[in-house]
PDB file of C-alpha atoms in Angstrom:
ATOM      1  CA  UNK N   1     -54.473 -32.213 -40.427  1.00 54.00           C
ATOM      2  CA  UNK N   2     -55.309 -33.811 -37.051  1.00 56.00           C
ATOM      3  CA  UNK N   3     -59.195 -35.057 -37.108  1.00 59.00           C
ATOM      4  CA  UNK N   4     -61.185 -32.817 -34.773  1.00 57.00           C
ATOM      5  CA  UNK N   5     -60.014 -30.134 -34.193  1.00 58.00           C
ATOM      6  CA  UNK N   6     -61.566 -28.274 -31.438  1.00 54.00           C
ATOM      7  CA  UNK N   7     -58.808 -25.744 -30.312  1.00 62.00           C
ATOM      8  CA  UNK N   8     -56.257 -23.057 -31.398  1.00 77.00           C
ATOM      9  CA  UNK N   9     -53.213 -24.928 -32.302  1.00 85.00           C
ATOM     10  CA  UNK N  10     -49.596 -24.635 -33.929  1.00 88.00           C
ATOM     11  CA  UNK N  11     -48.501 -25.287 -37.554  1.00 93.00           C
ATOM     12  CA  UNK N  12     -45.453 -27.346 -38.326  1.00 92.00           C
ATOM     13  CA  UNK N  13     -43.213 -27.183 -41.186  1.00 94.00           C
ATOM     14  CA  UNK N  14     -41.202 -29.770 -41.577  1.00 94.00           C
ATOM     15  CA  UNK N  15     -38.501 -30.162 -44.225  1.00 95.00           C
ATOM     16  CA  UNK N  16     -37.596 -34.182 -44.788  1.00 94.00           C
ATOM     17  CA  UNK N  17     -34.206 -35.422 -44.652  1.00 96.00           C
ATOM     18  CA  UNK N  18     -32.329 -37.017 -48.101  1.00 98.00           C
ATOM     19  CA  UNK N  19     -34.700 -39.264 -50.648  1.00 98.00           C
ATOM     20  CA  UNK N  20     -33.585 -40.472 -53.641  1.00 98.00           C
ATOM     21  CA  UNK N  21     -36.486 -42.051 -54.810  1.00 97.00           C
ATOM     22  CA  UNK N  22     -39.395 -39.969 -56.722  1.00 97.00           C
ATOM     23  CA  UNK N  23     -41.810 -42.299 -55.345  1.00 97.00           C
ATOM     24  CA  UNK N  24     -40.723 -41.104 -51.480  1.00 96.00           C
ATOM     25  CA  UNK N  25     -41.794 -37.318 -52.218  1.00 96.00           C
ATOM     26  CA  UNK N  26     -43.719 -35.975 -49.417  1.00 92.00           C
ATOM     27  CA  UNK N  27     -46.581 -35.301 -52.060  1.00 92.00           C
ATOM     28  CA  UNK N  28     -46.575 -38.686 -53.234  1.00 93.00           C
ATOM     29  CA  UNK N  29     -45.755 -40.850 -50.157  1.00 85.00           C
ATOM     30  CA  UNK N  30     -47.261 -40.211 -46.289  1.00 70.00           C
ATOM     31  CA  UNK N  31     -44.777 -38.887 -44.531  1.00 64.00           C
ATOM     32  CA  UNK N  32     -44.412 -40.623 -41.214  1.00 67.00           C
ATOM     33  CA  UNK N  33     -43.241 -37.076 -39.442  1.00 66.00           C
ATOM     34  CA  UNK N  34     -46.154 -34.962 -40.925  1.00 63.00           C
ATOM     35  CA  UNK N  35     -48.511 -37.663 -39.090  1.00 65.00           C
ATOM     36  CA  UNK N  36     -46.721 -38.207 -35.967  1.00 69.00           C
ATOM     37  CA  UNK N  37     -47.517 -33.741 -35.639  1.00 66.00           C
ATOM     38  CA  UNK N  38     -51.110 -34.325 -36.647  1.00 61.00           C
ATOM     39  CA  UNK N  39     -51.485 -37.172 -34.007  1.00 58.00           C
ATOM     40  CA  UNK N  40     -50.384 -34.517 -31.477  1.00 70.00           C
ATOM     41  CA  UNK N  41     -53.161 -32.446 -32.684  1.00 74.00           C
ATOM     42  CA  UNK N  42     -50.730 -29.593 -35.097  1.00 82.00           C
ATOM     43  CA  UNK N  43     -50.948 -29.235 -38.406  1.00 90.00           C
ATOM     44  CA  UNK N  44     -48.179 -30.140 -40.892  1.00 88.00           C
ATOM     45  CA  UNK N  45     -46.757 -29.161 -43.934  1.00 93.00           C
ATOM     46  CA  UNK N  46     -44.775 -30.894 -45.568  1.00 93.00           C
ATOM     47  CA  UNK N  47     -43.357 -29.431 -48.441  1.00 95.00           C
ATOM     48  CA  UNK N  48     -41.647 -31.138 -51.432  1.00 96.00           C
ATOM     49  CA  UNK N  49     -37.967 -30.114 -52.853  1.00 97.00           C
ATOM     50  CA  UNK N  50     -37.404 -29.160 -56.219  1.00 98.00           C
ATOM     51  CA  UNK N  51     -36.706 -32.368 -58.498  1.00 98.00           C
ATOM     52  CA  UNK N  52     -39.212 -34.383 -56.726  1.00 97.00           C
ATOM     53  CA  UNK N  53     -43.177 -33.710 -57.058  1.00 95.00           C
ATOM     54  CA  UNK N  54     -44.306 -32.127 -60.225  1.00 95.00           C
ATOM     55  CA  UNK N  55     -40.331 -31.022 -60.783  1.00 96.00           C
ATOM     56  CA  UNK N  56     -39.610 -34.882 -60.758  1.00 96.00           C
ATOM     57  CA  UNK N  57     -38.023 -34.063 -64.507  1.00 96.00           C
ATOM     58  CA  UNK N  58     -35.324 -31.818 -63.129  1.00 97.00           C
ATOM     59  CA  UNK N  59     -32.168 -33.268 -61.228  1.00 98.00           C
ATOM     60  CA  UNK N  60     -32.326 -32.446 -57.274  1.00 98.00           C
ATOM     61  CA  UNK N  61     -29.800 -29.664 -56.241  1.00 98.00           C
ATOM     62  CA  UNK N  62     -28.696 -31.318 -53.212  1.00 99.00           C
ATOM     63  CA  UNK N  63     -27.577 -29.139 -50.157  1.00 99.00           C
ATOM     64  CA  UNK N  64     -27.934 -25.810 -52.810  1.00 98.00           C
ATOM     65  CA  UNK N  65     -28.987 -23.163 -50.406  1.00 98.00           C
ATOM     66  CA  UNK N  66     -31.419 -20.779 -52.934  1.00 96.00           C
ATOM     67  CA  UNK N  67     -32.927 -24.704 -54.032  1.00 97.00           C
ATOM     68  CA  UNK N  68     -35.532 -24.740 -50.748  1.00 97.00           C
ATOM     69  CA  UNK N  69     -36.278 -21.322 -49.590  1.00 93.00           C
ATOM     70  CA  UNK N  70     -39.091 -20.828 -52.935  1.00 91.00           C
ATOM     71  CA  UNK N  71     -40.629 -24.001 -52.078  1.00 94.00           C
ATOM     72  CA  UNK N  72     -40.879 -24.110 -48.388  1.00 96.00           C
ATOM     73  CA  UNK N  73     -42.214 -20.572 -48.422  1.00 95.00           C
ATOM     74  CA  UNK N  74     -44.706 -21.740 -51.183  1.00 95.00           C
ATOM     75  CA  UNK N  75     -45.533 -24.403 -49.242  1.00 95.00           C
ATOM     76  CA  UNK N  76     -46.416 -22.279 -46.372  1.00 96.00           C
ATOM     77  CA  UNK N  77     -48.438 -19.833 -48.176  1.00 95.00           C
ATOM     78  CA  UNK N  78     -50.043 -22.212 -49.902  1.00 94.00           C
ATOM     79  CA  UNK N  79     -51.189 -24.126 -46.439  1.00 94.00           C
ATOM     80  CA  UNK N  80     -52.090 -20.609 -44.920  1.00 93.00           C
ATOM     81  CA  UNK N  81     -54.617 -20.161 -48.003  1.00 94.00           C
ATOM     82  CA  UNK N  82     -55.773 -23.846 -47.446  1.00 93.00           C
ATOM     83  CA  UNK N  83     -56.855 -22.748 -43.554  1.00 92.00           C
ATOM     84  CA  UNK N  84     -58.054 -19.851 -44.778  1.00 91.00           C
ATOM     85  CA  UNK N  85     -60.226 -21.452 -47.038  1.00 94.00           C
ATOM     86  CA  UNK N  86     -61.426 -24.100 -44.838  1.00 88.00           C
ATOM     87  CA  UNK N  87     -61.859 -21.444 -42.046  1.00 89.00           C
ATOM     88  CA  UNK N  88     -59.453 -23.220 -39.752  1.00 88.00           C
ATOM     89  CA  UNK N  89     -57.975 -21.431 -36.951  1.00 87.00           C
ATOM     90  CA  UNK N  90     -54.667 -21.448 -35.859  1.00 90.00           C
ATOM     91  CA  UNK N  91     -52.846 -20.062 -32.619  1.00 90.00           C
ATOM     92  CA  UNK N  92     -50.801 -18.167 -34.757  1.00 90.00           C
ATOM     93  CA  UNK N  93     -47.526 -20.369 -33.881  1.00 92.00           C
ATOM     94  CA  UNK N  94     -45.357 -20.868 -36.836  1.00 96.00           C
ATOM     95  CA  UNK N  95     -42.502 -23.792 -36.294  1.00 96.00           C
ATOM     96  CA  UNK N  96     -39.990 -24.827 -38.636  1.00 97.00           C
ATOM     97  CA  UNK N  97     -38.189 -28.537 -38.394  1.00 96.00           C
ATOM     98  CA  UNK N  98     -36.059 -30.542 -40.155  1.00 96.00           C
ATOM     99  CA  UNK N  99     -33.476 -32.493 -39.623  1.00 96.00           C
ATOM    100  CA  UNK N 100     -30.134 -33.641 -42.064  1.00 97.00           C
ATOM    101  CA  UNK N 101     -30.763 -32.721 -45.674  1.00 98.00           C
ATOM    102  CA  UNK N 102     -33.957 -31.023 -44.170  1.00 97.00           C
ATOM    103  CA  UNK N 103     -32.236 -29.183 -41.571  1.00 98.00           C
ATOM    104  CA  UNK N 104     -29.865 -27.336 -44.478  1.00 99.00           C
ATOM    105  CA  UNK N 105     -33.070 -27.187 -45.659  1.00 98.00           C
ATOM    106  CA  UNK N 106     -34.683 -24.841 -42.751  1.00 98.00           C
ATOM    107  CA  UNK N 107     -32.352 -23.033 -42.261  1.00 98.00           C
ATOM    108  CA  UNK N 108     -31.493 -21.993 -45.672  1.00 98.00           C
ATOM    109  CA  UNK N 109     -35.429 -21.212 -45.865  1.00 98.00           C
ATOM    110  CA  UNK N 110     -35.396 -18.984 -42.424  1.00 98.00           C
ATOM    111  CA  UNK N 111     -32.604 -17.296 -44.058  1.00 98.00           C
ATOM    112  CA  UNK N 112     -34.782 -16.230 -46.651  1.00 97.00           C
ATOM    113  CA  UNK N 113     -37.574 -15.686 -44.574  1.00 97.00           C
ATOM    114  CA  UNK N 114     -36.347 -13.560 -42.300  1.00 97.00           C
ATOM    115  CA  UNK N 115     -34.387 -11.051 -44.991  1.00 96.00           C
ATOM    116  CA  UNK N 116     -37.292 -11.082 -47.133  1.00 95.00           C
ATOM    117  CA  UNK N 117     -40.227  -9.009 -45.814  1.00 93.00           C
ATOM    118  CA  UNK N 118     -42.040  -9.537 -49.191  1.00 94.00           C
ATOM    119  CA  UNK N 119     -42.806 -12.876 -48.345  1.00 93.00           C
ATOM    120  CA  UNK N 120     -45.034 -11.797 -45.312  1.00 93.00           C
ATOM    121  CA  UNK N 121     -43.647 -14.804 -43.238  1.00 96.00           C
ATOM    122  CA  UNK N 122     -43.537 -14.597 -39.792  1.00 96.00           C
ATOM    123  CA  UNK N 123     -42.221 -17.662 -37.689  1.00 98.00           C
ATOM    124  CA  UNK N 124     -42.244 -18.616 -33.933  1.00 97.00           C
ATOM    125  CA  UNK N 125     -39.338 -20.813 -33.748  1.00 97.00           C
ATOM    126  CA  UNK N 126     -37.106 -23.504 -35.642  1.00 98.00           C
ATOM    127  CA  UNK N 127     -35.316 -26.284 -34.570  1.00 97.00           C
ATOM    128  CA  UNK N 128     -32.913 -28.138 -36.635  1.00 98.00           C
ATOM    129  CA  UNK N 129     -30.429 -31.186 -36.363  1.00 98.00           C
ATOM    130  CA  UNK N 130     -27.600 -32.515 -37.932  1.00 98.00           C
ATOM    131  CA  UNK N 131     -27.456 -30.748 -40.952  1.00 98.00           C
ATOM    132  CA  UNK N 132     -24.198 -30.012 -43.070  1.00 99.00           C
ATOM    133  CA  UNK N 133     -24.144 -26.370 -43.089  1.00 99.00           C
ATOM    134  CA  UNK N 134     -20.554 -25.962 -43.811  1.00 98.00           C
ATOM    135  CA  UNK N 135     -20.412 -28.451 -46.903  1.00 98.00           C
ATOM    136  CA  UNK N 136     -16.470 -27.455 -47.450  1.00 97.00           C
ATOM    137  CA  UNK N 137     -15.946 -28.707 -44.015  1.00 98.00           C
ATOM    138  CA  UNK N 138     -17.857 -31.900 -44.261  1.00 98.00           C
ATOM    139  CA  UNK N 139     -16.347 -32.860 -47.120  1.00 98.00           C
ATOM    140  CA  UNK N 140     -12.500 -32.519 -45.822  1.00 98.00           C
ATOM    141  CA  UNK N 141     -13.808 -34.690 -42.770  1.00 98.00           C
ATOM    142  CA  UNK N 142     -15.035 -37.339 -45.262  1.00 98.00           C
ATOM    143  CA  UNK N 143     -11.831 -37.133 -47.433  1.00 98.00           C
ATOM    144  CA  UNK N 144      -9.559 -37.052 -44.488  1.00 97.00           C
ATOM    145  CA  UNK N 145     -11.236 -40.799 -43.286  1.00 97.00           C
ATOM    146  CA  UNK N 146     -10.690 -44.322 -44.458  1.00 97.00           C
ATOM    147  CA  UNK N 147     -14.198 -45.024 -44.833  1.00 98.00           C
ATOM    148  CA  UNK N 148     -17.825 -43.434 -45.282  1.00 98.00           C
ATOM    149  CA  UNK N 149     -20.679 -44.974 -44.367  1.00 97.00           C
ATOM    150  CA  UNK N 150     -23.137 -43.377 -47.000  1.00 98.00           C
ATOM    151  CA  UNK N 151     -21.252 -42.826 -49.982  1.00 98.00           C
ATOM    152  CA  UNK N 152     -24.835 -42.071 -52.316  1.00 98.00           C
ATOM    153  CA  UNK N 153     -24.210 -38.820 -49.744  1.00 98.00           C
ATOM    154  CA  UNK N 154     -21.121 -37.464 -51.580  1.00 97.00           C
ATOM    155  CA  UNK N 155     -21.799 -38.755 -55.025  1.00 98.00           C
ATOM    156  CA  UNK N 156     -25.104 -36.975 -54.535  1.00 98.00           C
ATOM    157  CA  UNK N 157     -23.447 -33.353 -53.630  1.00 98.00           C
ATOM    158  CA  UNK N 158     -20.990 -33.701 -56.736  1.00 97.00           C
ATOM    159  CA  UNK N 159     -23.694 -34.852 -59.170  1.00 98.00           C
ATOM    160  CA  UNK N 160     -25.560 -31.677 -58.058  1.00 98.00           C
ATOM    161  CA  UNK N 161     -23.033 -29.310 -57.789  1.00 98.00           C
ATOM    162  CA  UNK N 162     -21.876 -30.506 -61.774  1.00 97.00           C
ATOM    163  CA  UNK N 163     -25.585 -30.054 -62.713  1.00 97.00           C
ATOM    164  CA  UNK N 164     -27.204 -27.164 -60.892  1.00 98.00           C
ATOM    165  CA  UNK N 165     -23.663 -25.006 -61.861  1.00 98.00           C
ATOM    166  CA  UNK N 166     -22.823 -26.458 -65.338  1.00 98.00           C
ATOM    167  CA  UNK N 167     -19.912 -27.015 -64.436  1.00 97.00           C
ATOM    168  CA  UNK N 168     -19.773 -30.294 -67.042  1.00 95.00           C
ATOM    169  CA  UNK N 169     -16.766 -32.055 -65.824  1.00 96.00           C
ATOM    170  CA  UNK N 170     -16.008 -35.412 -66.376  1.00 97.00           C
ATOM    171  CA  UNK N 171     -17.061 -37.688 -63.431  1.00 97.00           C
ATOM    172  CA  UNK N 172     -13.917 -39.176 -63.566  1.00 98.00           C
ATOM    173  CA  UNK N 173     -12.764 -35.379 -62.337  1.00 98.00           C
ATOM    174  CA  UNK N 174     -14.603 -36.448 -58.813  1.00 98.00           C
ATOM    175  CA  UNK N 175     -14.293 -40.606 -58.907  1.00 98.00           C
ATOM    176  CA  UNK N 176     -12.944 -43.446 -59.944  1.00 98.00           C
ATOM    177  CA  UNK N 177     -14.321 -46.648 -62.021  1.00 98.00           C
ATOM    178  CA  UNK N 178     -15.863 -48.619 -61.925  1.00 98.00           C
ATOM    179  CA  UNK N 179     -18.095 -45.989 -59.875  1.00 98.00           C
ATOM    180  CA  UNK N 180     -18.253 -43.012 -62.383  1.00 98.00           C
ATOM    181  CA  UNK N 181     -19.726 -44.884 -65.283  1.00 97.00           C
ATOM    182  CA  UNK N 182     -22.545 -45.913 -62.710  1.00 95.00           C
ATOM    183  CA  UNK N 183     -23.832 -42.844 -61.101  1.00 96.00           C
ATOM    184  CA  UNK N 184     -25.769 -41.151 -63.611  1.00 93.00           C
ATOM    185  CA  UNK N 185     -27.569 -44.317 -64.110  1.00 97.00           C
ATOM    186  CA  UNK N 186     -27.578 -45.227 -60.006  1.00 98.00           C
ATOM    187  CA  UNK N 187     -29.343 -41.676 -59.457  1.00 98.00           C
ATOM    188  CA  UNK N 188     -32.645 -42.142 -61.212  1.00 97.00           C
ATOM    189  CA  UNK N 189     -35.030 -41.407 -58.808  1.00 98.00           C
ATOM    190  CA  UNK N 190     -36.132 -45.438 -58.795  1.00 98.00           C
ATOM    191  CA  UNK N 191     -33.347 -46.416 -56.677  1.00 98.00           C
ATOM    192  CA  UNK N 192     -33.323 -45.473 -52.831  1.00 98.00           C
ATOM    193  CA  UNK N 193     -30.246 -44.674 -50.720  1.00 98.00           C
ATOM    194  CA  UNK N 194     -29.352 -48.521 -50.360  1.00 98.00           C
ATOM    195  CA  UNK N 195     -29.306 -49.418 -53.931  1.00 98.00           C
ATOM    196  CA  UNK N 196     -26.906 -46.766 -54.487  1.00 99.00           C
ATOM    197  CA  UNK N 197     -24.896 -47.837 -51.661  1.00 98.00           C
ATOM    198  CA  UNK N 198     -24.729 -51.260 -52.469  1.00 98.00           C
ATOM    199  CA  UNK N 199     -23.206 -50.094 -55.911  1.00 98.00           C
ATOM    200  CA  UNK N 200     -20.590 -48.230 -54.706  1.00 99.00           C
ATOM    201  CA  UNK N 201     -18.002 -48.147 -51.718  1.00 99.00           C
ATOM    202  CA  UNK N 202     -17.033 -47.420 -48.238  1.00 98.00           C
ATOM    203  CA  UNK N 203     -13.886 -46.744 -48.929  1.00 99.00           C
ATOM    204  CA  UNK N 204     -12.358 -42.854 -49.766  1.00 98.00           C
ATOM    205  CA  UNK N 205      -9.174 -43.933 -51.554  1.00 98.00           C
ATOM    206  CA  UNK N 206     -11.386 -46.295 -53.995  1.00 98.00           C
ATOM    207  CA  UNK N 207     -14.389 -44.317 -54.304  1.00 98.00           C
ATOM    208  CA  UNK N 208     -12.546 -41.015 -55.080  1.00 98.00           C
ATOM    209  CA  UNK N 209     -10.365 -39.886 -57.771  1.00 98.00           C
ATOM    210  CA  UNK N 210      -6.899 -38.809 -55.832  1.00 98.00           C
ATOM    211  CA  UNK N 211      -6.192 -35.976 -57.869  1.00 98.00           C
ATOM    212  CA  UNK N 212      -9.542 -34.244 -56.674  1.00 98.00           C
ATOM    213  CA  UNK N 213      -9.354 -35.623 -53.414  1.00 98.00           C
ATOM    214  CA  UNK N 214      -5.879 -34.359 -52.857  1.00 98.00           C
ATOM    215  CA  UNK N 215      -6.150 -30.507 -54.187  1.00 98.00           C
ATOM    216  CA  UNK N 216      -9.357 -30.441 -51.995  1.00 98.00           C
ATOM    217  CA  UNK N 217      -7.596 -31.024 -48.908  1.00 98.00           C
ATOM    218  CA  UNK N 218      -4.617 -28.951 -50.269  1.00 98.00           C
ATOM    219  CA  UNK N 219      -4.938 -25.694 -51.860  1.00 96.00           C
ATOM    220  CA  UNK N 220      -6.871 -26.760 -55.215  1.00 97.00           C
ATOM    221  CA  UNK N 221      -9.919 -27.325 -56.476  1.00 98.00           C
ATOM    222  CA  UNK N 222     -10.764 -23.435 -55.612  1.00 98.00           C
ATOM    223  CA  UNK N 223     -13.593 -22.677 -57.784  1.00 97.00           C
ATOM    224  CA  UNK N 224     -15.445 -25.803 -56.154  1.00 98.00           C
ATOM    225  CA  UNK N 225     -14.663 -24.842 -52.566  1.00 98.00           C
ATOM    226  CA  UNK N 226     -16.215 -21.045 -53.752  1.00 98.00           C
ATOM    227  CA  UNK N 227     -19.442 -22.862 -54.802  1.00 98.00           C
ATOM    228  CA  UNK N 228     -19.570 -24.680 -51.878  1.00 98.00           C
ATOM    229  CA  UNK N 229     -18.547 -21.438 -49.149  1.00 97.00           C
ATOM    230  CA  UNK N 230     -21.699 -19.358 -51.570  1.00 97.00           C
ATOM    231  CA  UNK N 231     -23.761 -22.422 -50.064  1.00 98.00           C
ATOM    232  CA  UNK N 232     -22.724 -21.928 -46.497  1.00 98.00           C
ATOM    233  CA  UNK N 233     -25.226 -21.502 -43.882  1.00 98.00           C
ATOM    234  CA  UNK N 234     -22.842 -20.651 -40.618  1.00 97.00           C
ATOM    235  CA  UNK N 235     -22.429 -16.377 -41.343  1.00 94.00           C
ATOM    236  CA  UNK N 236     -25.706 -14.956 -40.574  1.00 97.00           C
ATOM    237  CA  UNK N 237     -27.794 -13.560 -38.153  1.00 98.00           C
ATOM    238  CA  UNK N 238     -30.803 -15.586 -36.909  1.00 98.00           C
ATOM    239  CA  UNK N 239     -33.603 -13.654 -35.545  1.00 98.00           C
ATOM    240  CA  UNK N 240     -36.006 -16.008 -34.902  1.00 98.00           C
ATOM    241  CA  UNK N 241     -35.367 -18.630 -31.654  1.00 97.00           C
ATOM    242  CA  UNK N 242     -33.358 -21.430 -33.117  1.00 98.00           C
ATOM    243  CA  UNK N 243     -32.854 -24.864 -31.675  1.00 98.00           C
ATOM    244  CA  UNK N 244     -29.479 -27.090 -33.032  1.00 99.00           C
ATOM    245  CA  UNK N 245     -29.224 -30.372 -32.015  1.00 98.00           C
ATOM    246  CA  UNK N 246     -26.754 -32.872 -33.167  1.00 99.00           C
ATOM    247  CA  UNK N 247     -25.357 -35.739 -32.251  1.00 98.00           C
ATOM    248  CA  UNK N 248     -21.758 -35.257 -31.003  1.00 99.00           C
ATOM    249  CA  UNK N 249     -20.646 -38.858 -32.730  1.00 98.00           C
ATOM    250  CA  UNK N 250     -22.472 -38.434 -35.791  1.00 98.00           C
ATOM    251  CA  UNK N 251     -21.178 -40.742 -38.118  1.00 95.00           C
ATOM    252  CA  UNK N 252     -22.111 -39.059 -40.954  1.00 98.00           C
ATOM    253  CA  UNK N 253     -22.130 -35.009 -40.770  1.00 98.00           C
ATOM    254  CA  UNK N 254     -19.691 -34.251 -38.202  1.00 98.00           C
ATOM    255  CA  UNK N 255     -20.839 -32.406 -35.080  1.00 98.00           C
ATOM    256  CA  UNK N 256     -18.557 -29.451 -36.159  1.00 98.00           C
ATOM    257  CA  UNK N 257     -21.350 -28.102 -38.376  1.00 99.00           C
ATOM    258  CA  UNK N 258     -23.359 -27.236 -35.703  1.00 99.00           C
ATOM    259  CA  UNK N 259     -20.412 -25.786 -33.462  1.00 99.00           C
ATOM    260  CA  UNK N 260     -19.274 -23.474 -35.816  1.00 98.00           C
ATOM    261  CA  UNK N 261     -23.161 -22.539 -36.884  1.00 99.00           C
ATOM    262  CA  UNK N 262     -24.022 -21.520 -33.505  1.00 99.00           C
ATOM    263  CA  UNK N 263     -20.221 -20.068 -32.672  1.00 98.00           C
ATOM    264  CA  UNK N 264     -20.938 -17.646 -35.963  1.00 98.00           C
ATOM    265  CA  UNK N 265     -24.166 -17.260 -35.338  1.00 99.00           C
ATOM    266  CA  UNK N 266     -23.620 -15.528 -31.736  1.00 99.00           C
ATOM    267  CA  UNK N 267     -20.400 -13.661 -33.211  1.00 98.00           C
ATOM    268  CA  UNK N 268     -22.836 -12.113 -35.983  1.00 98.00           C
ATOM    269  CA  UNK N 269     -24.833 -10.745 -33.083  1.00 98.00           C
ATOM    270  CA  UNK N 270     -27.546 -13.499 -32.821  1.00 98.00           C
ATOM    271  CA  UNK N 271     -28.851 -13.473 -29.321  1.00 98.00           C
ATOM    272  CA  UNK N 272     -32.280 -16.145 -30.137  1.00 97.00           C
ATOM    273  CA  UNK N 273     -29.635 -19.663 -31.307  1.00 98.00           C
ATOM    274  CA  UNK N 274     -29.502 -22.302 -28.810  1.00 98.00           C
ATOM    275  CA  UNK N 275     -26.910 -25.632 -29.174  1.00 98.00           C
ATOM    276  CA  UNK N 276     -28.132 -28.636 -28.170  1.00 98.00           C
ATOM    277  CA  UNK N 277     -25.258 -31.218 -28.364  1.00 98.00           C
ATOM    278  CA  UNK N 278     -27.006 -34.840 -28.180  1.00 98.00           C
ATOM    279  CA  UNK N 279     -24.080 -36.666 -26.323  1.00 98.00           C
ATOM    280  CA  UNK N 280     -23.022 -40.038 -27.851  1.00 98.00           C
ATOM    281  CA  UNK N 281     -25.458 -39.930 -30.575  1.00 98.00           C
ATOM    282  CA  UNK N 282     -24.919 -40.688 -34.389  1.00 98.00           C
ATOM    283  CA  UNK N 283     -26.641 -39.718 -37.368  1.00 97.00           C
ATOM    284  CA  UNK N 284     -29.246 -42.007 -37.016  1.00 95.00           C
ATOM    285  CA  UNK N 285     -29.721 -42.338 -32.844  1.00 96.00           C
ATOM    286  CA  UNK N 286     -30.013 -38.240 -32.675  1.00 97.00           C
ATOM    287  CA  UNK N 287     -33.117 -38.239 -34.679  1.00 94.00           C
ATOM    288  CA  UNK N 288     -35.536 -39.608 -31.685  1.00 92.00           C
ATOM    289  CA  UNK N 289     -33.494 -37.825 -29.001  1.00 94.00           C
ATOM    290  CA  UNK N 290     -34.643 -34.544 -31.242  1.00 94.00           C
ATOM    291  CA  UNK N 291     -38.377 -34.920 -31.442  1.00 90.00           C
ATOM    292  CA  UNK N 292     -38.352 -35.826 -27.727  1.00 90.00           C
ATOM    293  CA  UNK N 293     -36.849 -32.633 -26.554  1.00 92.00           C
ATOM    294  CA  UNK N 294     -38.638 -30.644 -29.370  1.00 90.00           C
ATOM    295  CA  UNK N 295     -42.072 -32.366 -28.242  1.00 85.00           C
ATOM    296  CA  UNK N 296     -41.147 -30.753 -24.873  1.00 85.00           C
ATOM    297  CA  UNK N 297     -40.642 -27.500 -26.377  1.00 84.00           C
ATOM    298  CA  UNK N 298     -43.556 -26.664 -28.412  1.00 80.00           C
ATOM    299  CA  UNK N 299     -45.628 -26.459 -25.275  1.00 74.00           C
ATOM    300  CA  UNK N 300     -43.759 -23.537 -23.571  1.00 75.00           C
ATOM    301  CA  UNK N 301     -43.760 -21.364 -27.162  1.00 70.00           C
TER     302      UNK N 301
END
């Protein structure tokens, strides 16, 4: 909450991009966005994920659609009854953010939202960047390079995918050793993204076990692709205004997300999306360009 407040103002959501540690839960750690909003005089929320917070016992279900809409709906509720409570005032103006893991995040949420009227949300706008919304397509671009920059990404989507579905495969299925011995060890919500990094490798053909690899990209692997296509968030129909920005040389989830979001989107009828292409920016460099333009939008909401 920004100190003082002396007039009307908005409420921000905002859904954090990937943490590994426990320790770097919005509920447990400041988060740097939620104060940046309050120092513009908004309020924030900033709601945890399942398997951080008080669900710290349960394994995070990375990039799982029906994982975030309960608790950033919660989390808005929850705020609302806080105001309430505390007889603050608002303008009314309900904004969603996130950006990477936390734009999958918001939109997955807005989904929800907006097809459940039981939930008795109603929001303003939501802008978004860089997330992987087609997580099929992401991972052929990954498996169809040399190198990844991030591989605690990937492990983290098959470790949750194994988990949340039960699928209980081997990690040998997905990589190769010396890597799968480590991973259920690496991911245990002490280490951050680094020390997972620095355990593993940059490179696909090492990281990866080829068999997996190679029926992904071919015609294999089909009951993991359906998981993953039940977990897409490119075939609906937005309602609410909708802001995508990503950066067109993101290193790390290709700008093709994005495209084919907001090319679906407008084919399913959606007349409120809006793509914002952030020209020569990667996964890290888009983030700033983002809350510049988005500081310039709020106002005219």
């Amino acid at each position: 909450l920004p100190e003082g407040l002396d007039s009307l103002t908005s409420v921000i959501t905002y859904q954090h991009g990937t943490i590994f540690k426990h320790a770097d839960a919005p509920s447990v750690s400041f988060d740097l966005f939620g104060i940046a909003v309050a120092a513009q005089g908004m309020i924030a929320f900033v709601p945890d994920y399942i398997g951080f917070g008080a669900s710290s016992s349960l394994f995070h279900p990375y990039l799982i659609a029906e994982s975030y809409a309960l608790p950033v709906a919660d989390m808005i509720r929850s705020g609302q009854e806080f105001l309430n409570k505390k007889t603050i005032q608002t303008n009314d103006n309900l904004i969603l953010i996130g950006y990477s893991e936390g734009a999958y995040a918001t939109l997955a949420a807005q989904k929800e939202i907006e097809s459940n009227p039981d939930l008795n949300i109603s929001l303003t706008a939501v802008a978004v960047g860089s997330g992987s919304y087609d997580l099929q397509l992401t991972t052929e671009t990954v498996f169809q390079d040399s190198t990844y920059e991030y591989p605690a990404y990937s492990a983290y989507v098959m470790l949750a995918y194994d988990q949340f579905y039960g699928l209980q495969r081997p990690l040998t299925d997905f990589f190769q050793e010396p890597y799968a011995g480590k991973l259920e060890t690496l991911f245990n919500g002490i280490n951050d993204g680094d020390d997972i990094n620095s355990e593993l490798t940059m490179m696909i053909d090492d990281l990866f076990n080829p068999v997996f690899k190679n029926a992904f990209l071919d015609a294999g692997e089909q009951d993991f692709k359906l998981l993953m296509t039940e977990n897409n968030l490119t075939n609906w129909k937005p309602l609410t205004p909708t802001f995508l920005f990503h950066g067109t040389a993101d290193n790390l989830v290709p700008f093709a997300n994005s495209q084919m979001a907001y090319d679906n989107f407008v084919l399913n009828g959606s007349t409120s999306v809006t793509l914002i292409p952030l020209v020569d920016r990667d996964h890290e460099t888009a983030l700033l360009d983002m809350v510049l333009e988005i500081n310039n939008l709020i106002p005219r909401l």
